[in-house]
Short mmCIF file of C-alpha atoms in Angstrom, two decimals:
data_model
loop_
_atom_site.label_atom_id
_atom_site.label_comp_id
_atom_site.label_asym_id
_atom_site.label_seq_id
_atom_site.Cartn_x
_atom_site.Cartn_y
_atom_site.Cartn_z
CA UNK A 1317 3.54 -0.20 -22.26
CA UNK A 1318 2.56 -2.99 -19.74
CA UNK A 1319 1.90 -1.95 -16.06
CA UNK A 1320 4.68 -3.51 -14.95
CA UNK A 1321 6.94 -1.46 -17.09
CA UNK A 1322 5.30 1.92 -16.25
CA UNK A 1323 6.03 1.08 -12.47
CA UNK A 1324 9.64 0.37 -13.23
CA UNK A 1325 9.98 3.61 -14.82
CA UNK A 1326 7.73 5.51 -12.39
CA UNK A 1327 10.67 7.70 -10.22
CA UNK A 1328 8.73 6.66 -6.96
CA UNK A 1329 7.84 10.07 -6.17
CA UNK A 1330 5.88 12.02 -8.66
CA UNK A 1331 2.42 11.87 -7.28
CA UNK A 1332 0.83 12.72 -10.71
CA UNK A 1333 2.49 10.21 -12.66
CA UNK A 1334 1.36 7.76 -10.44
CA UNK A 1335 -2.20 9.07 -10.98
CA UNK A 1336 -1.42 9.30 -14.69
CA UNK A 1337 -0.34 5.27 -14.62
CA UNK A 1338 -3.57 4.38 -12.59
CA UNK A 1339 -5.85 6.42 -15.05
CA UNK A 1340 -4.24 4.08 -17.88
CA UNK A 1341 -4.07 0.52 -16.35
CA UNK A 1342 -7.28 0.70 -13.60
CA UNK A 1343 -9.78 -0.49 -15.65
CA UNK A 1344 -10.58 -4.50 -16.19
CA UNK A 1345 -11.55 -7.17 -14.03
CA UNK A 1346 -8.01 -8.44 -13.18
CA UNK A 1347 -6.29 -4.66 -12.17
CA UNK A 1348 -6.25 -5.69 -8.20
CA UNK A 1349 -4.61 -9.23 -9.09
CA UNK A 1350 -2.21 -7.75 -11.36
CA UNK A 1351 -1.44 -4.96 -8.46
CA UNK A 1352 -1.13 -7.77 -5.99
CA UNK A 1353 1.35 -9.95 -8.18
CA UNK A 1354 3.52 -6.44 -8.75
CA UNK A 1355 3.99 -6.26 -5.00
CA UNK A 1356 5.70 -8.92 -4.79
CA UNK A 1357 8.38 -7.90 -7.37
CA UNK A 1358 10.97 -5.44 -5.19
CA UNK A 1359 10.86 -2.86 -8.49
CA UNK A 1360 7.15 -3.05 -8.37
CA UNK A 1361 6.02 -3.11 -4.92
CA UNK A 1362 6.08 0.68 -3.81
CA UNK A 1363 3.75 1.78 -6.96
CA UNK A 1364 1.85 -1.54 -7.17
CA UNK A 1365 0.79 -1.02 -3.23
CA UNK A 1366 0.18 2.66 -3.57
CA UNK A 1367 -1.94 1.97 -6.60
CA UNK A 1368 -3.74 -0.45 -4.65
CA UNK A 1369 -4.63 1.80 -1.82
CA UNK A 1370 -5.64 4.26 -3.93
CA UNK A 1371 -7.76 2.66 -6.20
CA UNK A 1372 -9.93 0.84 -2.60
CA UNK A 1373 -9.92 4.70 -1.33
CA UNK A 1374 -11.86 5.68 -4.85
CA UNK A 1375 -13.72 2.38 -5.16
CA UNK A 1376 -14.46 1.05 -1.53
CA UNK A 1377 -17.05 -1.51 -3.13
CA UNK A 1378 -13.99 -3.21 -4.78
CA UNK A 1379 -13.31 -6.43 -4.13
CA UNK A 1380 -9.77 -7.96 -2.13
CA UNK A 1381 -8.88 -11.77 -2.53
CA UNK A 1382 -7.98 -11.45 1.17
CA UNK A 1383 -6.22 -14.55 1.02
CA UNK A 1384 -3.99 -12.87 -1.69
CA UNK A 1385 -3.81 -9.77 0.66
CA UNK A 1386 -3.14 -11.16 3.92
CA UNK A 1387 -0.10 -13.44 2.03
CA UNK A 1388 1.25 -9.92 0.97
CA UNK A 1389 0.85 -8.60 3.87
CA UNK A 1390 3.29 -11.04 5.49
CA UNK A 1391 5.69 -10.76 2.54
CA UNK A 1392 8.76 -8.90 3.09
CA UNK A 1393 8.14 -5.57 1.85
CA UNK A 1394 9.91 -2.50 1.70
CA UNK A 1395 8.50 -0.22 4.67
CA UNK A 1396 6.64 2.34 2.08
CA UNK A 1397 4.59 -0.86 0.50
CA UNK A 1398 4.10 -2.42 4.09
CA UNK A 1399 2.49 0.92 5.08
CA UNK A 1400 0.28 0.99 1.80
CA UNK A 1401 -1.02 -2.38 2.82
CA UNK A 1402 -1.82 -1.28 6.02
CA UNK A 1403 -3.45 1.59 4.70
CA UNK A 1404 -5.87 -0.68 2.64
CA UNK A 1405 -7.28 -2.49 5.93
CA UNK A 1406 -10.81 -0.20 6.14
CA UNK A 1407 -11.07 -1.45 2.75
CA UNK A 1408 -11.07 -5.37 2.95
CA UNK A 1409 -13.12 -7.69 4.76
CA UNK A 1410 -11.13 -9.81 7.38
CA UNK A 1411 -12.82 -12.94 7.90
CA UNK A 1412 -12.56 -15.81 10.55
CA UNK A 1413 -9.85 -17.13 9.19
CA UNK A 1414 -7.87 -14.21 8.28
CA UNK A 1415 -8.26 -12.57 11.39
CA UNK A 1416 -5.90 -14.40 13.73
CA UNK A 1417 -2.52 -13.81 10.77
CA UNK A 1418 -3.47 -10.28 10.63
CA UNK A 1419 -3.45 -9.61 14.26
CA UNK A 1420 0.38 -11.35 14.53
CA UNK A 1421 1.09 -8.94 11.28
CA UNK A 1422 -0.17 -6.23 13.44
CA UNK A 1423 1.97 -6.83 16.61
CA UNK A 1424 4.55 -7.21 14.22
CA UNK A 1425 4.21 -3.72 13.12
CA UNK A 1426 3.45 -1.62 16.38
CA UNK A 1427 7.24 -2.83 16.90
CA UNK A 1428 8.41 -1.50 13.74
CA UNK A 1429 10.51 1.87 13.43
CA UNK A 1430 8.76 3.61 11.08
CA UNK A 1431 5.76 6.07 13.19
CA UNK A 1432 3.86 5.77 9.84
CA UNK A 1433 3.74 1.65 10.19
CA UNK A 1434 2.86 1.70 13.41
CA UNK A 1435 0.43 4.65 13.55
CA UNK A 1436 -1.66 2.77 10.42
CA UNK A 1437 -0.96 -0.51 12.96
CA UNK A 1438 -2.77 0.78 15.44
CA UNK A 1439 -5.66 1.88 12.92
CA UNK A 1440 -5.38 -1.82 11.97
CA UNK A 1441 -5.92 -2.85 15.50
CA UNK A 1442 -9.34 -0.86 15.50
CA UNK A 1443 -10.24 -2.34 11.78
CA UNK A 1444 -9.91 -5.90 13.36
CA UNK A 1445 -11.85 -5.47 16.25
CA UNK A 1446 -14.66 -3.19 14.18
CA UNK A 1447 -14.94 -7.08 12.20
CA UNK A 1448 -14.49 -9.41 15.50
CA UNK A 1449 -15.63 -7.77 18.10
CA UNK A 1450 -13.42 -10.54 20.23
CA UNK A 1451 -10.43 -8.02 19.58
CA UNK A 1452 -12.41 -4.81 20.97
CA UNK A 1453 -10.80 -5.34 24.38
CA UNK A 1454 -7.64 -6.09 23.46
CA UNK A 1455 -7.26 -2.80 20.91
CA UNK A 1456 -8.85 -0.50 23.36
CA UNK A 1457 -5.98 -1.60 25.46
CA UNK A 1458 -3.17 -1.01 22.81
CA UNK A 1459 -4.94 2.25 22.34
CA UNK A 1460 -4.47 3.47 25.40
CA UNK A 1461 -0.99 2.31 25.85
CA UNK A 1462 -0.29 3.90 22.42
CA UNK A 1463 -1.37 7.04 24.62
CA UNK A 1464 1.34 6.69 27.43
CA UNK A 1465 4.03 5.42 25.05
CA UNK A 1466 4.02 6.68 21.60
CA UNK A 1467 5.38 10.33 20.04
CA UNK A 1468 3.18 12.99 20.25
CA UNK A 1469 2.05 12.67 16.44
CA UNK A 1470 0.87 9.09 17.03
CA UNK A 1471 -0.91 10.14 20.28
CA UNK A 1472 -3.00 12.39 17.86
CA UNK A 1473 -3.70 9.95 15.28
CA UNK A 1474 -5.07 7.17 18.15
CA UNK A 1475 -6.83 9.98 19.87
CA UNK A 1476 -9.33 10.37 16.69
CA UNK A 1477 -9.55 6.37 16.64
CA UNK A 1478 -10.37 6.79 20.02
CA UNK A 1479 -12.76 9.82 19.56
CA UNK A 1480 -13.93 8.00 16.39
CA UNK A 1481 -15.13 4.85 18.66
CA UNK A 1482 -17.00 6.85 20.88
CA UNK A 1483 -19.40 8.74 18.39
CA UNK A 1484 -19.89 5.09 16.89
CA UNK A 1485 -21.12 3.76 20.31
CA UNK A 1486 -23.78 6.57 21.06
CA UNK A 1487 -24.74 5.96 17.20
#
C-alpha cells in the first residue's frame, strides 16, 4: 500500500493509526517531499501535515525545502493542515528570503477563526523574530496585544512565549 493510499483510508482521527502509517512510510530520503506533495491533495493534506509535524517534533535535525514549505504554507488548506504547518515553524529555518511571505502568512492567520491557528500564529510570530531579529519589536508588540485582546486560553499560551523570552534574555 502506497502512502498516499494509507492516508486516504486513514479515518482522520485515530491517533495510533496515524502513528502506525508513519512507522511504515518514515523511512527514506524522499518521506518529507512525498509528505509535502500529499498536502496539497485535499484527501491527503490533514494526515500528510500531521505526519509532517510529527516526524520534525521526533527528528528536529531533519531537513525542510523551505521553499516547498513556505509555498504550502500559502496553499489553501483545510484549517487542521494550516495549523500542522504552523506547528512545524520551530522546526525549519526561515531565511532572508522566506521571511517577509511568512510574516504576511502570519497576519493572515492571527485573523483567522480558529484559536488553535492563531494561538500557533502568534508562536510563529516569536519563531520569526528568534531568526531576524528585525521582527523582535514588532512580535513583542502582537504579544502584548494578544494579551488585551485574545480568549483567556490564548492569553496563556502567549504568556509562556512571553515568559519563555525572558529566561532566554538573562541566558
Amino acid at each position: 500500500m502506497s502512502l498516499h493510499k494509507a492516508l486516504v483510508q486513514w479515518d482522520g482521527k485515530s491517533k495510533d493509526t496515524i502513528i502506525e502509517i508513519y512507522h511504515r512510510f518514515y523511512q527514506g530520503r524522499e518521506f518529507i517531499a512525498q509528505l509535502l506533495k500529499l498536502s496539497t491533495d485535499v484527501t491527503t493534506q490533514a494526515g500528510a501535515t500531521w505526519l509532517l509535524k510529527h516526524h520534525l517534533e521526533n527528528n528536529p535535525r531533519s531537513k525542510v525545502n523551505e521553499k516547498t514549505f513556505f509555498m504550502q504554507l500559502f496553499a489553501e488548506l483545510q484549517p487542521q493542515a494550516k495549523l500542522h504547518l504552523l506547528q512545524c515553524l520551530p522546526y525549519v529555518n526561515i531565511s532572508k528570503a522566506h521571511k517577509k511571505p511568512l510574516e504576511v502568512c502570519l497576519k493572515q492567520a492571527l485573523v483567522d477563526d480558529s484559536k488553535d491557528i492563531r494561538v500557533w500564529a502568534y508562536n510563529g510570530f516569536n519563531e520569526l523574530a528568534l531568526s531576524h531579529h528585525e521582527y523582535r519589536q514588532q512580535a513583542d508588540a502582537i504579544l502584548v496585544d494578544a494579551l488585551g485582546q485574545e480568549s483567556a486560553s490564548i492569553k496563556t499560551r502567549v504568556r509562556n512565549i512571553i515568559k519563555e523570552l525572558s529566561i532566554l534574555e538573562r541566558d
